[in-house]
mmCIF file of C-alpha atoms in Angstrom:
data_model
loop_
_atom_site.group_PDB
_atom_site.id
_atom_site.type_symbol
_atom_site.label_atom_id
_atom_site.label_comp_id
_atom_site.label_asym_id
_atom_site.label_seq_id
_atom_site.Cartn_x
_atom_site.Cartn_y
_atom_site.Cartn_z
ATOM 1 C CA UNK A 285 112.491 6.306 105.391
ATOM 2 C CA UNK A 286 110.117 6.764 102.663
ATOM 3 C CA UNK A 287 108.723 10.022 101.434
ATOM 4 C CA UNK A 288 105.895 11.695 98.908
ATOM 5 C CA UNK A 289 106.800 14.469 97.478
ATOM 6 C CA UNK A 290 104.522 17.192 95.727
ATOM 7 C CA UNK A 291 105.286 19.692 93.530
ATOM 8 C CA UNK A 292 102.362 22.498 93.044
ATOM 9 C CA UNK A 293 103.026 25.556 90.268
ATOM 10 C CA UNK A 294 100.656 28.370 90.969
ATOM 11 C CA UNK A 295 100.577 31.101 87.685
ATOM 12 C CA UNK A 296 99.336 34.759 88.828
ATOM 13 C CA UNK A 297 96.660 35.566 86.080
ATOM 14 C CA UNK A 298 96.507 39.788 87.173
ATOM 15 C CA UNK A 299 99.905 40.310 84.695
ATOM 16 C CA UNK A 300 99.602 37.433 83.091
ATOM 17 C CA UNK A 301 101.270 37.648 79.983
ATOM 18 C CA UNK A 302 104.124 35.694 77.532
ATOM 19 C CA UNK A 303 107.645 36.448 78.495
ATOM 20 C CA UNK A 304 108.930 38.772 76.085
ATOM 21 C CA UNK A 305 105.661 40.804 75.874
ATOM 22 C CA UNK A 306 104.987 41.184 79.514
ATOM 23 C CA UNK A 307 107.522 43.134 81.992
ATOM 24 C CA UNK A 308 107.741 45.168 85.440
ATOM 25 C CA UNK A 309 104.630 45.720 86.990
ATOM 26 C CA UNK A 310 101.769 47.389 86.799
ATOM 27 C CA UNK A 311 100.467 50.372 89.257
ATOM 28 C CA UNK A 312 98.581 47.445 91.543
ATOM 29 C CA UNK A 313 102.460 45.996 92.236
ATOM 30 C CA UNK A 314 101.541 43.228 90.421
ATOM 31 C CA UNK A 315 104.826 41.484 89.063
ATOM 32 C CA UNK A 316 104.308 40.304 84.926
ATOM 33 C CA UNK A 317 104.458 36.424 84.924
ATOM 34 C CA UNK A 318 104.581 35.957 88.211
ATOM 35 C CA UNK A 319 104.887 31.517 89.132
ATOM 36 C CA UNK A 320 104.342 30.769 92.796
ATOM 37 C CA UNK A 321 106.055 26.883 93.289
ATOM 38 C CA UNK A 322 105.798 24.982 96.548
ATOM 39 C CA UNK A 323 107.302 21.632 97.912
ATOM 40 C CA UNK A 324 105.695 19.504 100.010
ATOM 41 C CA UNK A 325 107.203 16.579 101.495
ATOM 42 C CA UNK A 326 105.243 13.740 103.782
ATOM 43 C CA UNK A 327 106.341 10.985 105.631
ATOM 44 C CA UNK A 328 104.802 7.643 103.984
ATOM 45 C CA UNK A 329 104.954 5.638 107.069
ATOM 46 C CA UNK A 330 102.229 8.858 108.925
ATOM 47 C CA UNK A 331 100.512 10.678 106.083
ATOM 48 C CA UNK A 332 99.374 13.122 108.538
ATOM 49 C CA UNK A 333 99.424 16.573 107.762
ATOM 50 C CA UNK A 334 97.544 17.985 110.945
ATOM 51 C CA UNK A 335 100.364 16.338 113.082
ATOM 52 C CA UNK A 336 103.269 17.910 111.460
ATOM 53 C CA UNK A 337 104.376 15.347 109.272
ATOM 54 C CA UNK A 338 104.503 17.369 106.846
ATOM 55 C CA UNK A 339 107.175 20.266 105.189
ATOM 56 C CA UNK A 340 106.347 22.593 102.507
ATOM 57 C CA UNK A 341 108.813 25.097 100.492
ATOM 58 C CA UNK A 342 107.608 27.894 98.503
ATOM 59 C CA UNK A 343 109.484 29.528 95.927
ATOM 60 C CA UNK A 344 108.394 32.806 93.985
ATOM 61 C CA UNK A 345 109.483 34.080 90.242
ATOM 62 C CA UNK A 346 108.515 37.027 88.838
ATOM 63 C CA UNK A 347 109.631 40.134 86.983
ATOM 64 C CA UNK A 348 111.914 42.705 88.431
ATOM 65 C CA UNK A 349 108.879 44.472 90.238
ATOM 66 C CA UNK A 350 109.781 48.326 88.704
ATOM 67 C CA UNK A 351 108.464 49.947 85.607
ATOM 68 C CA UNK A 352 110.478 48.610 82.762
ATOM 69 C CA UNK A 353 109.922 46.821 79.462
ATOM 70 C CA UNK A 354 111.743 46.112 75.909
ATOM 71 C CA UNK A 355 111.072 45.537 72.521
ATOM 72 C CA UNK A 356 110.795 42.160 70.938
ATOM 73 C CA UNK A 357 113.041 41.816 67.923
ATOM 74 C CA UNK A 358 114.118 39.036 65.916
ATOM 75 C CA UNK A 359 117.481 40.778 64.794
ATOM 76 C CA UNK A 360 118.245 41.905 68.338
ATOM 77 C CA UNK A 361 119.055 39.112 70.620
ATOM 78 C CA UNK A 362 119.677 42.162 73.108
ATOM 79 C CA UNK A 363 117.590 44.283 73.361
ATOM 80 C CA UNK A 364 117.687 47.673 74.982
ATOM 81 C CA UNK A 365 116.006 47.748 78.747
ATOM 82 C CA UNK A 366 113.606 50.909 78.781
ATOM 83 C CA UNK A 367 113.014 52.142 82.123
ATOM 84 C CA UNK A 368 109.761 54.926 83.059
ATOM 85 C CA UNK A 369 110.198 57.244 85.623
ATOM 86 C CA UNK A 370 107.026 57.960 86.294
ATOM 87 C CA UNK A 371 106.551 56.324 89.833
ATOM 88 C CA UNK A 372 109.968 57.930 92.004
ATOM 89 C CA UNK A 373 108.366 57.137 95.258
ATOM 90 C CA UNK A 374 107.861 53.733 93.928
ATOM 91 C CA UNK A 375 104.928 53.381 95.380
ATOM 92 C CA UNK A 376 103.723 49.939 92.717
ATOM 93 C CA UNK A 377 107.039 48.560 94.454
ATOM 94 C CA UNK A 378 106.290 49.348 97.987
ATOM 95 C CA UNK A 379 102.766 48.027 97.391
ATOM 96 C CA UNK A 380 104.352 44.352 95.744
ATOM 97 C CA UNK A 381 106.524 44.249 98.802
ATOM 98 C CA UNK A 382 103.594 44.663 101.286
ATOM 99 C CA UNK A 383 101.642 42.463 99.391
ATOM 100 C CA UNK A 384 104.104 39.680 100.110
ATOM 101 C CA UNK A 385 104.908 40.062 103.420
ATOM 102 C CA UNK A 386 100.723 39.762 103.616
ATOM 103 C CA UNK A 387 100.899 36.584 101.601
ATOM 104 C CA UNK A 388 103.727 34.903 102.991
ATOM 105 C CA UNK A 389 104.981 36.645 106.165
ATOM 106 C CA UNK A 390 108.298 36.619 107.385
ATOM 107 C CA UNK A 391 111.377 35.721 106.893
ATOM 108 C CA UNK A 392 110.682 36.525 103.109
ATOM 109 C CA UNK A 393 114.376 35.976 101.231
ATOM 110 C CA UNK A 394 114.607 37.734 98.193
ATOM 111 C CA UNK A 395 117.614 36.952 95.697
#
């Protein structure tokens, strides 16, 4: 059995931002450095994609999606987590969460 296999990084660019400087979300429920990977695997011997031949994986990272951030220092290796309060109903959060079960449907596994 031979197989290709494809690997296919996706970078959000609405809270797109360096790691230590971007964090949370913002009130869209758009997750800071959000990376969308997927998998695909096809059989050599078929290459057909239309015939099923095919599997694809999709993996998502992003920031915890709640209102959060911390302060970059060089003497601090940890710093601090700084939480706002000012969405309770966590509505940002509801709206991420309905904006991936739009994307990608269910099951949707989230670790």
């Amino acid at each position: 059995w031979n197989f290709d296999i494809a690997i296919v990084a996706r970078r959000s660019r609405f809270f797109a931002g360096t790691r230590f400087r971007k964090r949370g979300l913002n009130t869209r429920g758009d997750c800071a450095n959000e990376v969308e990977v997927e998998q695909i695997v096809c059989n050599v011997a078929t290459r057909s994609l239309h015939t099923g031949d095919a599997m694809s994986y999709v993996q998502l990272r992003a920031s915890v999606p709640l209102f959060w951030s911390q302060e970059v220092s060089a003497t601090n290796p940890k710093p601090a987590v700084d939480f706002e309060f000012s969405d309770v109903n966590l509505t940002a959060t509801r709206s991420h969460f309905g904006n991936l079960l739009g994307r990608y449907g269910v099951p949707l596994l989230l670790v």
